[in-house]
Amino acid sequence: MKENKVLEDGVQEKIITPNKEYLTLESIKRSEARTLAMMRFIDNMNKVYKMDCKHLGEEAVRRYEMLLHFYINDVRKTYAEIAKLHNVHERTAQRYFKLSLHFAFS
């Protein structure tokens, strides 16, 4: 596609620019592919973390479930709701949550 560009001295210069619609579409396709790859990676790491927690015991599984409630599940819960769900004090839920983040990302 050709466009005219007016220079500072008033002279018009013809420049060739790529089709902006095509570039936008290609950009969206690349972005979508990266997003899907990221989502697959996160899903896989979530499965690995879940398996690790199962091997570590009941407390680790509880921390994993708290992470799900706080970040992953469609209906996210507050610390108070999570604490009530697991029959622990809200401060315990916060502590478990911090521990789960430490284990998940170490």
Short mmCIF file of N, CA, C and O in Angstrom, two decimals:
data_model
loop_
_atom_site.label_atom_id
_atom_site.label_comp_id
_atom_site.label_asym_id
_atom_site.label_seq_id
_atom_site.Cartn_x
_atom_site.Cartn_y
_atom_site.Cartn_z
N MET A 1 0.85 -1.16 0.00
CA MET A 1 0.00 0.00 0.00
C MET A 1 0.90 1.23 0.00
O MET A 1 1.88 1.28 0.71
N LYS A 2 0.57 2.22 -0.81
CA LYS A 2 1.35 3.45 -0.87
C LYS A 2 0.64 4.54 -0.10
O LYS A 2 -0.58 4.66 -0.15
N GLU A 3 1.41 5.31 0.61
CA GLU A 3 0.89 6.46 1.33
C GLU A 3 1.75 7.65 1.01
O GLU A 3 2.93 7.52 0.69
N ASN A 4 1.17 8.83 1.12
CA ASN A 4 1.93 10.05 0.94
C ASN A 4 2.33 10.60 2.29
O ASN A 4 1.53 10.64 3.21
N LYS A 5 3.57 11.03 2.39
CA LYS A 5 4.06 11.63 3.62
C LYS A 5 4.54 13.03 3.27
O LYS A 5 5.32 13.22 2.34
N VAL A 6 4.06 14.01 4.03
CA VAL A 6 4.48 15.39 3.79
C VAL A 6 5.68 15.67 4.67
O VAL A 6 5.64 15.51 5.89
N LEU A 7 6.78 16.09 4.02
CA LEU A 7 8.00 16.40 4.75
C LEU A 7 7.93 17.82 5.30
O LEU A 7 7.03 18.59 4.99
N GLU A 8 8.89 18.18 6.13
CA GLU A 8 8.88 19.49 6.78
C GLU A 8 8.88 20.64 5.77
O GLU A 8 8.26 21.67 5.99
N ASP A 9 9.54 20.45 4.64
CA ASP A 9 9.61 21.53 3.65
C ASP A 9 8.39 21.55 2.73
O ASP A 9 8.37 22.31 1.76
N GLY A 10 7.39 20.74 3.03
CA GLY A 10 6.16 20.76 2.25
C GLY A 10 6.17 19.81 1.07
O GLY A 10 5.16 19.67 0.39
N VAL A 11 7.26 19.14 0.79
CA VAL A 11 7.36 18.22 -0.33
C VAL A 11 6.71 16.90 0.08
O VAL A 11 6.91 16.41 1.18
N GLN A 12 5.92 16.35 -0.83
CA GLN A 12 5.31 15.05 -0.55
C GLN A 12 6.25 13.95 -1.00
O GLN A 12 6.85 14.02 -2.06
N GLU A 13 6.31 12.91 -0.18
CA GLU A 13 7.15 11.77 -0.51
C GLU A 13 6.26 10.53 -0.46
O GLU A 13 5.49 10.34 0.48
N LYS A 14 6.34 9.68 -1.48
CA LYS A 14 5.55 8.46 -1.49
C LYS A 14 6.34 7.38 -0.75
O LYS A 14 7.51 7.16 -1.03
N ILE A 15 5.68 6.75 0.19
CA ILE A 15 6.31 5.67 0.93
C ILE A 15 5.45 4.42 0.80
O ILE A 15 4.24 4.50 0.60
N ILE A 16 6.09 3.30 0.92
CA ILE A 16 5.38 2.03 0.82
C ILE A 16 5.28 1.45 2.23
O ILE A 16 6.28 1.30 2.92
N THR A 17 4.06 1.15 2.65
CA THR A 17 3.85 0.56 3.97
C THR A 17 3.15 -0.79 3.78
O THR A 17 2.36 -0.95 2.87
N PRO A 18 3.43 -1.74 4.66
CA PRO A 18 2.76 -3.04 4.55
C PRO A 18 1.28 -2.91 4.89
O PRO A 18 0.85 -1.95 5.51
N ASN A 19 0.55 -3.88 4.46
CA ASN A 19 -0.88 -3.91 4.74
C ASN A 19 -1.07 -4.03 6.25
O ASN A 19 -0.74 -5.03 6.85
N LYS A 20 -1.63 -3.00 6.85
CA LYS A 20 -1.76 -2.96 8.30
C LYS A 20 -2.71 -4.05 8.81
O LYS A 20 -2.50 -4.60 9.88
N GLU A 21 -3.75 -4.36 8.06
CA GLU A 21 -4.69 -5.40 8.47
C GLU A 21 -3.98 -6.76 8.54
O GLU A 21 -4.20 -7.52 9.46
N TYR A 22 -3.14 -7.04 7.55
CA TYR A 22 -2.41 -8.30 7.52
C TYR A 22 -1.48 -8.39 8.72
O TYR A 22 -1.41 -9.42 9.39
N LEU A 23 -0.76 -7.30 9.01
CA LEU A 23 0.16 -7.30 10.15
C LEU A 23 -0.60 -7.51 11.46
O LEU A 23 -0.15 -8.23 12.34
N THR A 24 -1.75 -6.88 11.58
CA THR A 24 -2.54 -7.03 12.79
C THR A 24 -2.99 -8.48 12.95
O THR A 24 -2.90 -9.05 14.03
N LEU A 25 -3.46 -9.09 11.89
CA LEU A 25 -3.90 -10.47 11.94
C LEU A 25 -2.75 -11.40 12.31
O LEU A 25 -2.90 -12.28 13.16
N GLU A 26 -1.61 -11.22 11.70
CA GLU A 26 -0.44 -12.05 12.00
C GLU A 26 0.00 -11.85 13.45
O GLU A 26 0.37 -12.80 14.13
N SER A 27 -0.05 -10.62 13.91
CA SER A 27 0.32 -10.33 15.29
C SER A 27 -0.62 -11.03 16.27
O SER A 27 -0.19 -11.59 17.27
N ILE A 28 -1.90 -11.02 15.96
CA ILE A 28 -2.89 -11.69 16.81
C ILE A 28 -2.64 -13.19 16.82
O ILE A 28 -2.68 -13.84 17.87
N LYS A 29 -2.35 -13.77 15.66
CA LYS A 29 -2.08 -15.20 15.58
C LYS A 29 -0.86 -15.58 16.42
O LYS A 29 -0.88 -16.58 17.13
N ARG A 30 0.20 -14.78 16.33
CA ARG A 30 1.40 -15.05 17.12
C ARG A 30 1.11 -14.91 18.61
O ARG A 30 1.54 -15.72 19.42
N SER A 31 0.36 -13.89 18.96
CA SER A 31 0.00 -13.66 20.35
C SER A 31 -0.85 -14.81 20.89
O SER A 31 -0.64 -15.28 22.01
N GLU A 32 -1.79 -15.27 20.08
CA GLU A 32 -2.65 -16.38 20.48
C GLU A 32 -1.82 -17.65 20.69
O GLU A 32 -2.02 -18.38 21.67
N ALA A 33 -0.88 -17.90 19.80
CA ALA A 33 -0.03 -19.09 19.92
C ALA A 33 0.81 -19.02 21.20
O ALA A 33 0.95 -20.02 21.91
N ARG A 34 1.36 -17.85 21.50
CA ARG A 34 2.16 -17.69 22.72
C ARG A 34 1.29 -17.88 23.96
O ARG A 34 1.70 -18.50 24.92
N THR A 35 0.08 -17.33 23.92
CA THR A 35 -0.83 -17.46 25.05
C THR A 35 -1.19 -18.93 25.29
O THR A 35 -1.17 -19.41 26.43
N LEU A 36 -1.50 -19.66 24.22
CA LEU A 36 -1.84 -21.08 24.36
C LEU A 36 -0.65 -21.87 24.89
O LEU A 36 -0.82 -22.74 25.74
N ALA A 37 0.54 -21.57 24.42
CA ALA A 37 1.75 -22.25 24.90
C ALA A 37 1.95 -21.96 26.39
O ALA A 37 2.28 -22.86 27.17
N MET A 38 1.73 -20.72 26.81
CA MET A 38 1.86 -20.35 28.21
C MET A 38 0.83 -21.07 29.06
O MET A 38 1.15 -21.56 30.16
N MET A 39 -0.40 -21.15 28.56
CA MET A 39 -1.45 -21.83 29.31
C MET A 39 -1.15 -23.31 29.47
O MET A 39 -1.36 -23.89 30.54
N ARG A 40 -0.64 -23.95 28.41
CA ARG A 40 -0.27 -25.36 28.50
C ARG A 40 0.86 -25.56 29.52
O ARG A 40 0.84 -26.50 30.31
N PHE A 41 1.82 -24.67 29.49
CA PHE A 41 2.93 -24.74 30.43
C PHE A 41 2.43 -24.62 31.87
O PHE A 41 2.80 -25.42 32.74
N ILE A 42 1.56 -23.65 32.13
CA ILE A 42 1.02 -23.44 33.48
C ILE A 42 0.21 -24.66 33.91
O ILE A 42 0.32 -25.12 35.05
N ASP A 43 -0.62 -25.19 33.01
CA ASP A 43 -1.39 -26.39 33.33
C ASP A 43 -0.48 -27.56 33.69
O ASP A 43 -0.73 -28.29 34.65
N ASN A 44 0.58 -27.75 32.91
CA ASN A 44 1.52 -28.84 33.19
C ASN A 44 2.23 -28.65 34.52
O ASN A 44 2.39 -29.60 35.29
N MET A 45 2.67 -27.43 34.80
CA MET A 45 3.35 -27.16 36.07
C MET A 45 2.40 -27.32 37.24
O MET A 45 2.79 -27.78 38.31
N ASN A 46 1.14 -26.98 37.03
CA ASN A 46 0.13 -27.17 38.07
C ASN A 46 -0.02 -28.67 38.39
O ASN A 46 -0.11 -29.06 39.55
N LYS A 47 -0.02 -29.50 37.35
CA LYS A 47 -0.12 -30.96 37.55
C LYS A 47 1.11 -31.49 38.29
O LYS A 47 0.99 -32.33 39.18
N VAL A 48 2.28 -31.00 37.93
CA VAL A 48 3.51 -31.42 38.59
C VAL A 48 3.48 -31.02 40.06
O VAL A 48 3.81 -31.81 40.95
N TYR A 49 3.05 -29.80 40.34
CA TYR A 49 2.99 -29.32 41.72
C TYR A 49 1.98 -30.13 42.52
O TYR A 49 2.23 -30.49 43.68
N LYS A 50 0.85 -30.46 41.90
CA LYS A 50 -0.16 -31.27 42.58
C LYS A 50 0.41 -32.64 42.95
O LYS A 50 0.22 -33.13 44.07
N MET A 51 1.13 -33.27 42.02
CA MET A 51 1.74 -34.58 42.30
C MET A 51 2.77 -34.47 43.42
O MET A 51 2.83 -35.33 44.31
N ASP A 52 3.58 -33.41 43.38
CA ASP A 52 4.56 -33.19 44.45
C ASP A 52 3.88 -33.06 45.80
O ASP A 52 4.33 -33.64 46.79
N CYS A 53 2.79 -32.30 45.83
CA CYS A 53 2.06 -32.11 47.09
C CYS A 53 1.48 -33.41 47.60
O CYS A 53 1.48 -33.67 48.81
N LYS A 54 0.97 -34.23 46.70
CA LYS A 54 0.42 -35.53 47.13
C LYS A 54 1.50 -36.39 47.78
O LYS A 54 1.23 -37.11 48.74
N HIS A 55 2.72 -36.31 47.27
CA HIS A 55 3.82 -37.08 47.85
C HIS A 55 4.28 -36.50 49.19
O HIS A 55 4.80 -37.22 50.03
N LEU A 56 4.10 -35.20 49.37
CA LEU A 56 4.56 -34.55 50.59
C LEU A 56 3.58 -34.70 51.75
O LEU A 56 3.95 -34.50 52.90
N GLY A 57 2.32 -35.02 51.45
CA GLY A 57 1.37 -35.26 52.54
C GLY A 57 0.18 -34.32 52.54
O GLY A 57 0.02 -33.45 51.69
N GLU A 58 -0.65 -34.52 53.56
CA GLU A 58 -1.93 -33.84 53.66
C GLU A 58 -1.80 -32.32 53.76
O GLU A 58 -2.57 -31.58 53.13
N GLU A 59 -0.84 -31.84 54.53
CA GLU A 59 -0.67 -30.39 54.68
C GLU A 59 -0.28 -29.74 53.35
O GLU A 59 -0.77 -28.66 53.01
N ALA A 60 0.57 -30.39 52.59
CA ALA A 60 0.98 -29.86 51.29
C ALA A 60 -0.20 -29.85 50.32
O ALA A 60 -0.37 -28.90 49.54
N VAL A 61 -1.03 -30.88 50.38
CA VAL A 61 -2.23 -30.93 49.53
C VAL A 61 -3.16 -29.78 49.89
O VAL A 61 -3.74 -29.12 49.02
N ARG A 62 -3.29 -29.51 51.18
CA ARG A 62 -4.12 -28.39 51.63
C ARG A 62 -3.60 -27.07 51.07
O ARG A 62 -4.36 -26.23 50.61
N ARG A 63 -2.28 -26.88 51.11
CA ARG A 63 -1.69 -25.66 50.55
C ARG A 63 -1.97 -25.56 49.06
O ARG A 63 -2.29 -24.49 48.54
N TYR A 64 -1.86 -26.69 48.37
CA TYR A 64 -2.15 -26.72 46.93
C TYR A 64 -3.60 -26.31 46.67
O TYR A 64 -3.88 -25.49 45.80
N GLU A 65 -4.52 -26.87 47.45
CA GLU A 65 -5.94 -26.54 47.27
C GLU A 65 -6.21 -25.08 47.56
O GLU A 65 -7.04 -24.45 46.91
N MET A 66 -5.50 -24.53 48.53
CA MET A 66 -5.67 -23.10 48.84
C MET A 66 -5.23 -22.24 47.67
O MET A 66 -5.87 -21.24 47.35
N LEU A 67 -4.14 -22.63 47.03
CA LEU A 67 -3.70 -21.90 45.84
C LEU A 67 -4.76 -21.95 44.74
O LEU A 67 -5.02 -20.95 44.07
N LEU A 68 -5.34 -23.12 44.55
CA LEU A 68 -6.40 -23.25 43.55
C LEU A 68 -7.56 -22.31 43.85
O LEU A 68 -8.05 -21.62 42.96
N HIS A 69 -7.98 -22.28 45.12
CA HIS A 69 -9.11 -21.42 45.49
C HIS A 69 -8.78 -19.94 45.31
O HIS A 69 -9.65 -19.14 44.97
N PHE A 70 -7.53 -19.58 45.56
CA PHE A 70 -7.16 -18.17 45.53
C PHE A 70 -6.85 -17.68 44.11
O PHE A 70 -7.16 -16.54 43.77
N TYR A 71 -6.24 -18.53 43.27
CA TYR A 71 -5.78 -18.09 41.95
C TYR A 71 -6.45 -18.76 40.76
O TYR A 71 -6.70 -18.12 39.75
N ILE A 72 -6.67 -20.06 40.81
CA ILE A 72 -6.99 -20.83 39.62
C ILE A 72 -8.48 -21.02 39.38
O ILE A 72 -8.95 -20.85 38.26
N ASN A 73 -9.21 -21.38 40.41
CA ASN A 73 -10.63 -21.68 40.24
C ASN A 73 -11.40 -20.48 39.69
O ASN A 73 -11.02 -19.33 39.92
N ASP A 74 -12.49 -20.78 38.98
CA ASP A 74 -13.31 -19.72 38.40
C ASP A 74 -13.87 -18.79 39.47
O ASP A 74 -13.90 -17.57 39.28
N VAL A 75 -14.33 -19.38 40.57
CA VAL A 75 -14.85 -18.57 41.68
C VAL A 75 -13.73 -18.47 42.72
O VAL A 75 -13.44 -19.43 43.42
N ARG A 76 -13.10 -17.30 42.77
CA ARG A 76 -11.99 -17.13 43.71
C ARG A 76 -12.52 -16.83 45.09
O ARG A 76 -13.54 -16.18 45.26
N LYS A 77 -11.78 -17.29 46.08
CA LYS A 77 -12.20 -17.13 47.46
C LYS A 77 -11.23 -16.23 48.22
O LYS A 77 -10.06 -16.11 47.85
N THR A 78 -11.72 -15.63 49.29
CA THR A 78 -10.88 -14.81 50.16
C THR A 78 -10.17 -15.71 51.15
O THR A 78 -10.50 -16.91 51.29
N TYR A 79 -9.21 -15.14 51.91
CA TYR A 79 -8.55 -15.90 52.96
C TYR A 79 -9.57 -16.44 53.96
O TYR A 79 -9.48 -17.58 54.40
N ALA A 80 -10.53 -15.60 54.32
CA ALA A 80 -11.55 -16.01 55.30
C ALA A 80 -12.37 -17.20 54.78
O ALA A 80 -12.64 -18.15 55.52
N GLU A 81 -12.76 -17.15 53.53
CA GLU A 81 -13.54 -18.24 52.94
C GLU A 81 -12.72 -19.53 52.85
O GLU A 81 -13.23 -20.63 53.13
N ILE A 82 -11.47 -19.38 52.49
CA ILE A 82 -10.58 -20.55 52.39
C ILE A 82 -10.36 -21.15 53.78
O ILE A 82 -10.38 -22.37 53.96
N ALA A 83 -10.15 -20.29 54.77
CA ALA A 83 -9.95 -20.77 56.14
C ALA A 83 -11.17 -21.54 56.62
O ALA A 83 -11.04 -22.62 57.22
N LYS A 84 -12.35 -21.01 56.36
CA LYS A 84 -13.57 -21.68 56.78
C LYS A 84 -13.71 -23.04 56.07
O LYS A 84 -14.09 -24.04 56.68
N LEU A 85 -13.38 -23.06 54.79
CA LEU A 85 -13.47 -24.29 54.00
C LEU A 85 -12.57 -25.40 54.55
O LEU A 85 -12.92 -26.57 54.53
N HIS A 86 -11.39 -25.00 55.06
CA HIS A 86 -10.41 -25.97 55.54
C HIS A 86 -10.37 -26.07 57.07
O HIS A 86 -9.46 -26.70 57.62
N ASN A 87 -11.33 -25.43 57.72
CA ASN A 87 -11.42 -25.48 59.19
C ASN A 87 -10.14 -25.03 59.89
O ASN A 87 -9.64 -25.69 60.81
N VAL A 88 -9.59 -23.92 59.42
CA VAL A 88 -8.41 -23.33 60.06
C VAL A 88 -8.68 -21.85 60.28
O VAL A 88 -9.62 -21.27 59.72
N HIS A 89 -7.83 -21.21 61.08
CA HIS A 89 -7.93 -19.78 61.31
C HIS A 89 -7.49 -19.04 60.04
O HIS A 89 -6.67 -19.56 59.27
N GLU A 90 -8.01 -17.84 59.85
CA GLU A 90 -7.67 -17.06 58.65
C GLU A 90 -6.16 -16.82 58.56
O GLU A 90 -5.58 -16.89 57.47
N ARG A 91 -5.52 -16.56 59.69
CA ARG A 91 -4.07 -16.33 59.69
C ARG A 91 -3.33 -17.60 59.25
O ARG A 91 -2.33 -17.53 58.56
N THR A 92 -3.83 -18.76 59.63
CA THR A 92 -3.23 -20.04 59.20
C THR A 92 -3.36 -20.19 57.69
O THR A 92 -2.41 -20.61 57.02
N ALA A 93 -4.51 -19.81 57.17
CA ALA A 93 -4.71 -19.87 55.71
C ALA A 93 -3.71 -18.96 55.01
O ALA A 93 -3.13 -19.34 53.98
N GLN A 94 -3.48 -17.78 55.55
CA GLN A 94 -2.51 -16.85 54.95
C GLN A 94 -1.10 -17.44 55.00
O GLN A 94 -0.34 -17.36 54.04
N ARG A 95 -0.75 -18.05 56.13
CA ARG A 95 0.58 -18.65 56.28
C ARG A 95 0.75 -19.82 55.31
O ARG A 95 1.78 -19.93 54.64
N TYR A 96 -0.26 -20.68 55.21
CA TYR A 96 -0.20 -21.80 54.27
C TYR A 96 -0.08 -21.29 52.83
O TYR A 96 0.63 -21.87 52.01
N PHE A 97 -0.80 -20.23 52.56
CA PHE A 97 -0.76 -19.65 51.22
C PHE A 97 0.66 -19.19 50.88
O PHE A 97 1.19 -19.48 49.80
N LYS A 98 1.30 -18.50 51.80
CA LYS A 98 2.67 -18.03 51.58
C LYS A 98 3.63 -19.21 51.42
O LYS A 98 4.52 -19.19 50.58
N LEU A 99 3.42 -20.25 52.23
CA LEU A 99 4.25 -21.45 52.11
C LEU A 99 4.05 -22.12 50.76
O LEU A 99 5.01 -22.57 50.13
N SER A 100 2.81 -22.18 50.29
CA SER A 100 2.54 -22.82 49.01
C SER A 100 3.20 -22.06 47.87
O SER A 100 3.71 -22.65 46.93
N LEU A 101 3.21 -20.75 47.95
CA LEU A 101 3.90 -19.96 46.93
C LEU A 101 5.40 -20.23 46.95
O LEU A 101 6.03 -20.36 45.91
N HIS A 102 5.94 -20.33 48.15
CA HIS A 102 7.37 -20.62 48.28
C HIS A 102 7.71 -21.97 47.64
O HIS A 102 8.66 -22.07 46.87
N PHE A 103 6.92 -23.00 47.94
CA PHE A 103 7.19 -24.33 47.39
C PHE A 103 6.89 -24.40 45.90
O PHE A 103 7.58 -25.07 45.15
N ALA A 104 5.87 -23.68 45.46
CA ALA A 104 5.48 -23.73 44.05
C ALA A 104 6.55 -23.10 43.17
O ALA A 104 6.76 -23.52 42.03
N PHE A 105 7.21 -22.06 43.66
CA PHE A 105 8.15 -21.33 42.82
C PHE A 105 9.60 -21.53 43.22
O PHE A 105 10.47 -20.77 42.81
N SER A 106 9.88 -22.54 44.00
CA SER A 106 11.29 -22.80 44.34
C SER A 106 11.80 -24.03 43.65
O SER A 106 11.15 -24.73 42.97
#
